[in-house]
Coordinates of C-alpha atoms and ligand atoms in Angstrom, one line a residue:
X1 CA -11.6 25.3 -36.4
X2 CA -10.0 22.5 -38.4
X3 CA -7.7 25.2 -39.9
X4 CA -6.3 26.4 -36.6
X5 CA -6.4 23.3 -34.5
X6 CA -5.3 19.6 -35.1
X7 CA -1.7 20.7 -35.7
X8 CA -0.2 17.7 -34.0
X9 CA 0.8 16.1 -37.2
X10 CA 3.1 18.9 -38.3
X11 CA 4.0 20.4 -34.9
X12 CA 5.9 18.3 -32.3
X13 CA 5.3 18.5 -28.6
X14 CA 7.5 21.2 -27.1
X15 CA 7.6 22.1 -23.4
X16 CA 8.7 25.6 -22.4
X17 CA 12.5 25.9 -22.3
X18 CA 14.1 24.0 -19.4
X19 CA 17.2 25.5 -17.8
X20 CA 20.4 23.3 -18.1
X21 CA 20.9 21.0 -15.1
X22 CA 24.3 22.6 -14.3
X23 CA 22.6 26.0 -13.9
X24 CA 19.6 24.6 -12.0
X25 CA 21.9 23.0 -9.4
X26 CA 23.1 26.4 -8.3
X27 CA 19.8 28.1 -7.4
X28 CA 16.3 27.5 -6.2
X29 CA 14.5 29.2 -9.2
X30 CA 11.9 27.4 -11.2
X31 CA 13.4 25.2 -13.9
X32 CA 11.0 26.0 -16.8
X33 CA 10.6 29.4 -18.3
X34 CA 7.2 30.5 -19.6
X35 CA 6.1 30.0 -23.2
X36 CA 6.3 33.0 -25.6
X37 CA 2.8 33.9 -26.8
X38 CA 3.3 32.4 -30.3
X39 CA 4.7 29.2 -28.8
X40 CA 1.7 28.8 -26.5
X41 CA -0.7 29.3 -29.4
X42 CA 1.3 26.8 -31.5
X43 CA 1.3 24.1 -28.8
X44 CA -2.4 24.7 -27.9
X45 CA -3.2 24.2 -31.6
X46 CA -1.9 20.7 -31.5
X47 CA -5.1 19.7 -29.7
X48 CA -7.4 17.6 -31.9
X49 CA -10.6 18.8 -30.0
X50 CA -11.8 15.3 -29.1
X51 CA -15.5 14.8 -28.9
X52 CA -15.0 12.9 -25.6
X53 CA -12.0 14.7 -24.1
X54 CA -10.2 12.2 -21.8
X55 CA -7.9 15.0 -20.6
X56 CA -10.9 16.7 -19.1
X57 CA -12.4 13.5 -17.6
X58 CA -9.1 12.8 -15.8
X59 CA -8.5 16.3 -14.5
X60 CA -9.9 16.3 -10.9
X61 CA -11.4 19.8 -11.6
X62 CA -12.9 18.7 -15.0
X63 CA -11.3 21.8 -16.5
X64 CA -12.7 22.7 -19.9
X65 CA -9.3 22.0 -21.5
X66 CA -10.3 21.7 -25.2
X67 CA -12.1 25.1 -25.2
X68 CA -9.3 27.0 -23.4
X69 CA -6.7 25.4 -25.7
X70 CA -8.7 26.6 -28.7
X71 CA -9.1 30.1 -27.4
X72 CA -5.3 30.2 -26.7
X73 CA -4.6 29.0 -30.3
X74 CA -6.8 31.8 -31.5
X75 CA -5.0 34.4 -29.4
X76 CA -8.1 35.1 -27.3
X77 CA -6.2 34.9 -24.0
X78 CA -8.6 36.9 -21.8
X79 CA -11.4 34.6 -22.7
X80 CA -9.2 31.6 -22.1
X81 CA -8.4 32.9 -18.7
X82 CA -12.1 33.5 -17.8
X83 CA -12.8 29.9 -18.8
X84 CA -9.9 28.3 -17.0
X85 CA -10.4 30.3 -13.8
X86 CA -14.1 29.3 -13.8
X87 CA -13.3 25.8 -12.6
X88 CA -9.9 26.3 -10.9
X89 CA -8.9 28.7 -8.2
X90 CA -5.2 28.3 -8.8
X91 CA -4.7 27.4 -12.5
X92 CA -1.1 28.8 -12.6
X93 CA -0.2 26.6 -9.5
X94 CA -1.8 23.4 -10.9
X95 CA -0.2 24.1 -14.3
X96 CA 3.2 24.1 -12.5
X97 CA 2.9 21.2 -10.0
X98 CA 0.1 18.8 -11.0
X99 CA 1.6 15.4 -12.0
X100 CA 0.2 15.9 -15.5
X101 CA 1.7 12.6 -16.7
X102 CA -0.8 10.8 -14.4
X103 CA -3.7 13.2 -14.9
X104 CA -4.7 15.3 -17.9
X105 CA -1.7 14.8 -20.2
X106 CA -1.3 11.2 -19.4
X107 CA -4.8 10.7 -20.8
X108 CA -4.5 12.9 -23.8
X109 CA -5.6 10.8 -26.8
X110 CA -4.3 13.1 -29.5
X111 CA -3.5 10.2 -31.8
X112 CA -1.4 7.1 -31.4
X113 CA 2.3 7.9 -32.0
X114 CA 2.1 11.6 -31.1
X115 CA 3.0 13.1 -27.8
X116 CA 0.4 14.7 -25.5
X117 CA -0.6 18.3 -25.7
X118 CA 1.3 20.3 -23.1
X119 CA -1.8 21.1 -21.2
X120 CA -0.2 22.1 -17.8
X121 CA 2.3 24.5 -19.5
X122 CA -0.5 26.2 -21.5
X123 CA -2.7 26.5 -18.3
X124 CA 0.2 28.2 -16.5
X125 CA 0.9 30.5 -19.5
X126 CA -2.8 31.6 -19.6
X127 CA -2.9 32.6 -16.0
X128 CA 0.6 34.1 -15.7
X129 CA -0.5 36.3 -18.7
X130 CA -3.7 37.2 -16.9
X131 CA -1.7 38.3 -13.8
X132 CA 0.7 40.4 -15.9
X133 CA -2.2 42.0 -17.8
X134 CA -4.1 42.9 -14.7
X135 CA -7.1 40.6 -15.5
X136 CA -7.0 38.9 -12.1
X137 CA -9.1 41.0 -9.8
X138 CA -10.2 40.9 -6.2
X139 CA -13.7 39.6 -5.5
X140 CA -16.5 42.1 -5.1
X141 CA -19.6 40.0 -4.3
X142 CA -22.9 41.2 -5.7
X143 CA -24.3 41.2 -2.2
X144 CA -22.8 40.7 1.2
X145 CA -24.3 38.0 3.5
X146 CA -24.3 38.4 7.2
X147 CA -23.3 34.7 7.9
X148 CA -19.7 33.9 8.5
X149 CA -17.6 30.8 7.9
X150 CA -14.5 29.8 9.9
X151 CA -11.9 27.8 8.0
X152 CA -9.1 25.9 9.8
X153 CA -6.1 25.7 7.5
X154 CA -4.7 28.1 4.9
X155 CA -3.6 25.3 2.5
X156 CA -5.1 24.9 -1.0
X157 CA -8.3 23.3 0.3
X158 CA -9.0 26.1 2.8
X159 CA -8.1 28.8 0.3
X160 CA -10.2 27.5 -2.5
X161 CA -13.2 27.2 -0.2
X162 CA -12.5 30.8 1.2
X163 CA -12.5 32.2 -2.4
X164 CA -15.7 30.4 -3.4
X165 CA -17.5 31.4 -0.2
X166 CA -16.4 35.0 -0.6
X167 CA -17.7 35.0 -4.1
X168 CA -21.1 34.2 -2.7
X169 CA -20.8 37.1 -0.2
X170 CA -20.0 35.2 3.0
X171 CA -17.8 36.7 5.7
X172 CA -14.8 34.4 5.7
X173 CA -12.1 34.0 8.4
X174 CA -9.2 31.6 7.8
X175 CA -7.2 30.4 10.8
X176 CA -3.7 28.8 10.5
X177 CA -1.1 27.8 13.0
X178 CA 1.7 28.7 10.6
X179 CA 2.8 32.3 10.3
X180 CA 2.3 32.3 6.5
X181 CA -0.6 31.5 4.2
X182 CA -0.4 28.5 1.7
X183 CA 0.0 25.3 3.8
X184 CA 2.3 22.9 2.0
X185 CA 2.4 25.2 -1.0
X186 CA 4.5 27.6 1.0
X187 CA 6.4 25.3 3.5
X188 CA 6.5 21.9 1.8
X189 CA 6.8 22.2 -2.0
X190 CA 10.2 23.7 -2.9
X191 CA 10.7 27.0 -4.7
X192 CA 12.2 25.3 -7.8
X193 CA 8.8 23.7 -8.4
X194 CA 6.6 26.6 -7.2
X195 CA 8.1 30.0 -6.6
X196 CA 6.7 31.5 -3.4
X197 CA 5.7 34.8 -4.9
X198 CA 3.1 32.9 -7.0
X199 CA 1.5 31.7 -3.7
X200 CA 1.9 35.1 -2.0
X201 CA 0.1 37.0 -4.8
X202 CA -2.9 34.7 -4.3
X203 CA -2.8 35.5 -0.6
X204 CA -2.8 39.2 -1.4
X205 CA -5.8 38.7 -3.8
X206 CA -7.7 37.0 -1.0
X207 CA -6.9 39.7 1.5
X208 CA -7.9 42.4 -1.0
X209 CA -11.2 40.4 -1.4
X210 CA -11.7 40.8 2.3
X211 CA -10.9 37.3 3.5
X212 CA -9.6 37.7 7.1
X213 CA -6.5 35.7 8.1
X214 CA -5.7 34.8 11.7
X215 CA -2.1 33.4 11.5
X216 CA -0.1 31.8 14.3
X217 CA -3.4 30.6 15.6
X218 CA -3.8 26.9 16.3
X219 CA -7.3 25.7 16.7
X220 CA -7.4 23.4 19.7
X221 CA -4.7 25.3 21.5
X222 CA -5.2 29.1 21.0
X223 CA -8.9 29.0 20.2
X224 CA -11.1 26.0 21.0
X225 CA -13.3 24.3 18.5
X226 CA -16.3 25.1 20.6
X227 CA -15.5 28.8 20.5
X228 CA -15.0 28.6 16.7
X229 CA -18.4 27.0 16.3
X230 CA -20.0 29.8 18.3
X231 CA -18.2 32.5 16.2
X232 CA -19.3 31.1 12.8
X233 CA -22.4 29.7 11.1
X234 CA -20.2 26.9 9.7
X235 CA -16.7 25.6 10.1
X236 CA -14.5 23.9 7.6
X237 CA -11.6 21.7 8.7
X238 CA -8.8 21.7 6.1
X239 CA -5.8 20.9 8.3
X240 CA -3.9 18.5 6.0
X241 CA -1.8 15.5 7.3
X242 CA 1.5 16.0 9.0
X243 CA 2.4 13.0 11.1
X244 CA 5.5 11.6 9.4
X245 CA 5.7 7.8 9.1
X246 CA 8.9 6.5 10.7
X247 CA 11.3 3.7 10.0
X248 CA 11.6 0.9 12.5
X249 CA 15.4 0.1 12.4
X250 CA 18.2 0.2 14.9
X251 CA 20.0 3.5 15.1
X252 CA 17.1 5.5 13.7
X253 CA 17.3 8.0 16.5
X254 CA 21.0 9.0 15.8
X255 CA 21.7 12.7 15.2
X256 CA 21.9 13.4 11.4
X257 CA 18.6 11.6 10.7
X258 CA 15.7 13.9 10.1
X259 CA 12.1 13.9 8.9
X260 CA 11.7 15.1 5.2
X261 CA 9.2 17.8 6.0
X262 CA 11.4 19.4 8.8
X263 CA 14.2 19.6 6.2
X264 CA 12.0 21.0 3.4
X265 CA 10.3 23.5 5.7
X266 CA 13.7 24.7 6.9
X267 CA 14.8 25.2 3.3
X268 CA 11.7 27.0 2.4
X269 CA 11.7 29.3 5.4
X270 CA 15.4 30.1 4.8
X271 CA 14.5 30.9 1.2
X272 CA 11.8 33.3 2.4
X273 CA 14.4 35.1 4.6
X274 CA 13.7 33.6 8.0
X275 CA 16.6 32.7 10.4
X276 CA 16.3 29.0 10.8
X277 CA 18.2 27.3 13.7
X278 CA 18.5 24.0 11.8
X279 CA 20.1 25.7 8.8
X280 CA 22.4 27.9 10.9
X281 CA 23.6 24.9 12.9
X282 CA 24.0 22.9 9.8
X283 CA 21.8 20.1 11.1
X284 CA 19.2 20.6 8.4
X285 CA 21.6 21.7 5.7
X286 CA 23.2 19.4 3.1
X287 CA 26.3 21.4 2.0
X288 CA 29.4 19.1 1.8
X289 CA 27.4 16.1 3.1
X290 CA 26.7 12.6 1.8
X291 CA 22.9 12.6 1.8
X292 CA 20.7 9.6 1.7
X293 CA 17.0 10.0 1.2
X294 CA 14.7 7.1 2.1
X295 CA 11.5 6.9 0.0
X296 CA 10.3 7.0 -3.5
X297 CA 7.4 9.6 -3.6
X298 CA 7.3 13.2 -4.5
X299 CA 8.5 14.4 -1.1
X300 CA 11.6 12.2 -1.5
X301 CA 12.2 13.8 -4.9
X302 CA 11.9 17.3 -3.4
X303 CA 14.5 16.4 -0.7
X304 CA 17.1 15.0 -3.1
X305 CA 16.7 18.0 -5.4
X306 CA 17.0 20.4 -2.5
X307 CA 20.1 18.7 -1.2
X308 CA 21.7 19.0 -4.7
X309 CA 21.1 22.7 -4.6
X310 CA 22.5 23.1 -1.1
X311 CA 25.8 21.7 -2.4
X312 CA 25.7 18.2 -1.1
X313 CA 28.8 16.0 -1.7
X314 CA 26.6 13.1 -2.9
X315 CA 22.9 12.5 -3.0
X316 CA 21.3 9.0 -3.1
X317 CA 17.7 8.0 -3.1
X318 CA 17.0 4.7 -1.5
X319 CA 13.8 3.0 -2.7
X320 CA 12.7 -0.6 -2.0
X321 CA 10.9 -1.1 -5.3
X322 CA 12.1 -0.3 -8.8
X323 CA 11.6 2.7 -11.1
X324 CA 8.4 1.3 -12.7
X325 CA 6.8 0.9 -9.3
X326 CA 7.7 4.1 -7.6
X327 CA 4.9 6.4 -6.6
X328 CA 6.6 9.7 -7.5
X329 CA 6.1 11.4 -10.9
X330 CA 8.5 10.0 -13.6
X331 CA 9.0 13.6 -14.7
X332 CA 10.4 14.5 -11.3
X333 CA 12.7 11.4 -11.3
X334 CA 14.1 12.5 -14.7
X335 CA 14.8 16.0 -13.3
X336 CA 16.5 14.6 -10.3
X337 CA 18.7 12.3 -12.4
X338 CA 19.6 15.2 -14.7
X339 CA 20.7 17.2 -11.6
X340 CA 23.0 14.4 -10.5
X341 CA 20.9 12.3 -8.0
X342 CA 21.8 8.6 -7.8
X343 CA 18.8 6.2 -7.4
X344 CA 19.5 3.0 -5.5
X345 CA 16.5 0.9 -6.6
X346 CA 15.4 -2.3 -4.8
X347 CA 17.2 -1.4 -1.6
X348 CA 15.9 -0.8 1.9
X349 CA 17.6 0.5 5.1
X350 CA 18.2 -2.2 7.7
X351 CA 20.1 -0.2 10.3
X352 CA 21.7 3.2 10.8
X353 CA 25.3 3.0 11.9
X354 CA 27.5 5.6 13.8
X355 CA 28.7 6.4 17.3
X356 CA 27.5 10.0 18.0
X357 CA 26.2 10.8 14.6
X358 CA 25.0 8.7 11.6
X359 CA 27.9 7.7 9.4
X360 CA 26.4 4.9 7.2
X361 CA 23.1 3.3 6.2
X362 CA 23.2 -0.5 6.3
X363 CA 21.0 -1.5 3.3
X364 CA 19.7 -4.8 2.1
X365 CA 18.8 -5.7 -1.5
X366 CA 15.2 -6.4 -2.3
X367 CA 13.5 -8.8 -4.6
X368 CA 10.0 -8.1 -5.8
X369 CA 7.8 -11.1 -5.1
X370 CA 4.3 -12.1 -6.0
X371 CA 1.6 -9.3 -6.1
X372 CA -0.3 -8.8 -2.9
X373 CA -4.0 -8.1 -2.5
X374 CA -3.5 -4.5 -3.8
X375 CA -1.8 -5.9 -6.9
X376 CA 1.6 -4.5 -6.0
X377 CA 4.6 -6.9 -5.9
X378 CA 5.7 -7.6 -2.3
X379 CA 9.3 -6.5 -1.5
X380 CA 11.3 -9.4 -0.1
X381 CA 14.8 -9.0 1.5
X382 CA 17.6 -11.0 -0.3
X383 CA 19.6 -12.8 2.5
X384 CA 23.3 -11.7 2.9
X385 CA 23.0 -8.9 0.4
X386 CA 24.1 -6.0 2.8
X387 CA 25.8 -2.9 1.5
X388 CA 26.8 0.0 3.8
X389 CA 26.3 3.4 2.2
X390 CA 28.1 6.5 3.6
X391 CA 25.8 9.1 5.0
X392 CA 26.1 12.3 7.0
X393 CA 22.5 13.3 6.6
X394 CA 19.6 10.9 6.2
X395 CA 16.1 12.1 5.3
X396 CA 13.1 10.0 6.0
X397 CA 10.4 10.5 3.4
X398 CA 8.0 7.6 3.9
X399 CA 4.7 9.5 3.8
X400 CA 2.3 11.1 6.2
X401 CA -0.6 10.1 8.4
X402 CA -3.3 12.3 10.0
X403 CA -2.8 13.3 13.6
X404 CA -5.6 12.4 16.1
X405 CA -7.9 15.3 15.3
X406 CA -10.8 14.5 17.7
X407 CA -8.1 14.7 20.5
X408 CA -6.2 17.7 19.0
X409 CA -9.5 19.7 18.5
X410 CA -11.0 18.3 21.8
X411 CA -14.0 17.2 19.8
X412 CA -14.5 13.6 20.6
X413 CA -17.7 13.4 18.4
X414 CA -15.6 14.0 15.3
X415 CA -15.8 10.7 13.4
X416 CA -12.7 9.3 11.8
X417 CA -12.0 6.4 9.4
X418 CA -9.8 3.4 10.1
X419 CA -6.9 5.4 8.5
X420 CA -7.5 8.3 10.9
X421 CA -8.8 10.7 8.2
X422 CA -12.0 12.6 8.9
X423 CA -15.1 10.6 8.1
X424 CA -17.4 12.8 6.0
X425 CA -20.7 12.2 4.2
X426 CA -19.5 12.8 0.7
X427 CA -22.8 14.2 -0.5
X428 CA -22.9 16.9 2.2
X429 CA -19.1 17.0 3.0
X430 CA -20.2 17.3 6.6
X431 CA -18.4 15.5 9.4
X432 CA -20.3 13.8 12.2
X433 CA -20.6 17.2 13.9
X434 CA -23.4 19.4 12.7
X435 CA -22.2 22.5 10.8
X436 CA -18.6 21.2 10.7
X437 CA -17.3 20.3 7.2
X438 CA -13.9 18.9 6.0
X439 CA -11.8 19.0 2.8
X440 CA -8.4 18.2 1.4
X441 CA -5.7 15.8 2.7
X442 CA -7.4 15.5 6.1
X443 CA -10.2 13.6 4.3
X444 CA -8.3 11.9 1.5
X445 CA -5.0 11.3 3.2
X446 CA -1.8 12.7 1.6
X447 CA -2.9 13.7 -1.9
X448 CA -2.5 16.5 -4.4
X449 CA -3.1 20.3 -4.6
X450 CA -5.6 19.8 -7.4
X451 CA -7.7 17.4 -5.3
X452 CA -7.5 19.8 -2.4
X453 CA -8.8 22.6 -4.6
X454 CA -11.6 20.3 -5.9
X455 CA -12.6 19.5 -2.3
X456 CA -12.4 23.1 -1.2
X457 CA -14.8 24.1 -4.0
X458 CA -17.2 21.3 -3.3
X459 CA -17.2 22.0 0.5
X460 CA -18.0 25.7 -0.2
X461 CA -21.0 24.7 -2.3
X462 CA -22.3 22.4 0.5
X463 CA -21.7 25.0 3.2
X464 CA -23.7 27.4 1.1
X465 CA -26.6 24.9 0.9
X466 CA -26.3 24.3 4.6
X467 CA -26.4 28.0 5.6
X468 CA -29.2 28.9 3.2
X469 CA -31.3 26.0 4.5
X470 CA -30.6 27.1 8.0
X471 CA -31.6 30.7 7.3
X472 CA -34.8 29.6 5.6
X473 CA -35.7 27.4 8.6
X474 CA -35.0 30.2 11.0
X475 CA -37.3 32.5 8.9
X476 CA -40.0 29.9 8.9
X477 CA -39.9 29.4 12.6
X478 CA -39.9 33.2 13.2
X479 CA -43.0 33.5 11.0
X480 CA -44.9 30.8 12.8
Ligands
FAD1 P1 -2.2 21.6 3.7 O1 -1.6 22.2 2.4 O2 -1.3 20.7 4.4 O3 -2.6 22.8 4.6 C1 -3.1 22.6 5.9 C2 -3.0 23.8 6.7 O4 -3.7 23.6 7.9 C3 -1.5 24.1 7.1 O5 -1.2 25.4 6.7 C4 -1.5 23.9 8.6 O6 -0.6 24.8 9.2 C5 -2.9 24.2 9.0 N1 -3.3 23.5 10.3 C6 -3.2 22.2 10.6 N2 -3.7 22.0 11.8 C7 -4.2 23.2 12.3 C8 -4.8 23.7 13.5 N3 -5.1 22.9 14.4 N4 -5.1 25.0 13.6 C9 -4.8 25.9 12.6 N5 -4.2 25.5 11.4 C10 -3.9 24.2 11.3 N6 0.9 18.1 -4.6 C11 0.9 18.4 -5.9 O7 -0.2 18.5 -6.5 N7 2.0 18.5 -6.6 C12 3.3 18.5 -6.0 O8 4.3 18.7 -6.6 C13 3.3 18.2 -4.6 N8 4.5 18.2 -3.9 C14 4.5 18.0 -2.6 C15 5.7 18.0 -1.9 C16 5.8 17.8 -0.6 C17 7.1 17.9 0.1 C18 4.6 17.5 0.1 C19 4.6 17.3 1.6 C20 3.4 17.5 -0.5 C21 3.3 17.8 -1.9 N9 2.1 17.8 -2.6 C22 2.1 18.0 -3.9 C23 0.8 17.5 -1.9 C24 0.1 18.8 -1.6 O9 0.9 19.8 -1.1 C25 -1.1 18.5 -0.6 O10 -1.9 17.5 -1.1 C26 -2.0 19.7 -0.4 O11 -1.2 20.8 0.0 C27 -3.1 19.5 0.6 O12 -3.8 20.6 0.8 P2 -4.6 20.9 2.2 O13 -5.2 22.2 2.1 O14 -5.5 19.7 2.5 O15 -3.5 20.8 3.4
SF4_2 FE1 -4.1 19.1 -15.8 FE2 -3.9 19.7 -13.2 FE3 -4.6 21.6 -15.0 FE4 -6.3 19.6 -14.4 S1 -5.6 21.2 -13.0 S2 -5.8 20.5 -16.5 S3 -4.9 17.9 -14.1 S4 -2.6 20.5 -14.9
SF4_3 FE1 -7.0 17.9 -27.0 FE2 -5.7 15.8 -25.9 FE3 -7.8 16.8 -24.7 FE4 -8.1 15.4 -27.0 S1 -7.3 14.6 -25.0 S2 -9.1 17.4 -26.3 S3 -6.3 16.1 -28.1 S4 -5.9 17.9 -25.1

């Protein structure tokens, strides 16, 4: 092993080639190319095969990273794929969009002074290779089970659960109010981070595995929760969080001010070939405009980078804290800066100005005061520090809250936390309603794809235990 691995001393960290910013600004294609086979092997060989792999501990899926790196270094890619897909339903997606700097790679302890192993890029390489070689096959369960499970939401949590349950032979039906499968992976995350055919080939695989999809079907409106519970032995709620937080400031209702997700969904739909009224009218299109995005998370980064690609005149990101305190991935900030986005740190909107349409954002400078109970420094406005910034399109990217699900699903017994997320028993992953489970953002609040996958897998396990216990009890009663 020592011969092939531990190459970090002689081999520097190298990400796959990144396209030049000037080229990236002109299209919506992904910005990184794939590794060539030799490059992937070379980079994987930098791993020092730690006895206690912190990368694995900090991966929400506890992926067996050192072992699949070693197999990649040895050129045993099919085995590497088998191993990486054993713990992750979408390794090529996580490899692309996990904030690795905060998860696996951020905790790679290769050796002080050396850059982390490029875990995400190797993971993506392994699974993209598996797809191109035909190693990724539809599920053929060893035995079919009669029980069915209804899943509300075709995002990563719902899809991961669907795949795991199908592997065990359950009949799985996934319901989604959208017309496409993928949740935020299809309509939230832009194409330049995750190309849509990557998500669509996963949908096809699930369809070929006999997962049934009911699209354009909103539970609580088109089908009641009660009916769903009658149709299925168990139900999983994986509906995500979609209520956009708003800004309280004069003029916030002016035309030209939009919610980030409306803007990103319009861009994604348009990229998929749909006719989108907001794009056709120009209301949700940035070409030729001075764009101001309010917020410092990953959604804000996706907005600024989309606006650049739509040909905006200028793009500014307004954030009330500084670079070190922003919630978004530093890697994404760097990409945005390379592409020409201007960050206005320590600045907050105070009012939106304009007669019939927004024309300026009145901003105030911020000073970071003493840390609050959460340990974060409190933003304080600096008196008389106003600056007016020109704006034809303002995008609000301040995060998301859950909608009132007990009301939306007409299920008042559904328990919620004080944040409005679904209250589950973490051991059983069941909600307060018997046979109804929950996973993903609707439980955690706005989070990450990799956590949604983790929850979806865990929920599938618990649903399996629930249904097998129920079947055994039914048999026992029948025998008595
Ligand atoms: P979702 O993906 O939101 O899926 C929920 C699904 O449920 C949707 O399809 C919705 O239509 C459906 N639904 C809701 N209510 C009903 C109903 N009543 N009936 C039927 N269907 C219903 N994470 C990362 O890891 N990396 C990133 O780079 C990243 N970028 C992001 C960028 C943006 C702009 C956003 C908004 C999020 C981003 N995230 C990212 C977060 C990530 O997308 C989410 O954490 C993840 O998708 C949550 O998965 P989920 O399955 O819980 O919910
Ligand atoms: Fe890293 Fe995400 Fe892959 Fe885990 S799933 S190894 S955190 S890229
Ligand atoms: Fe390899 Fe880094 Fe993980 Fe250690 S922490 S096993 S060096 S990838």
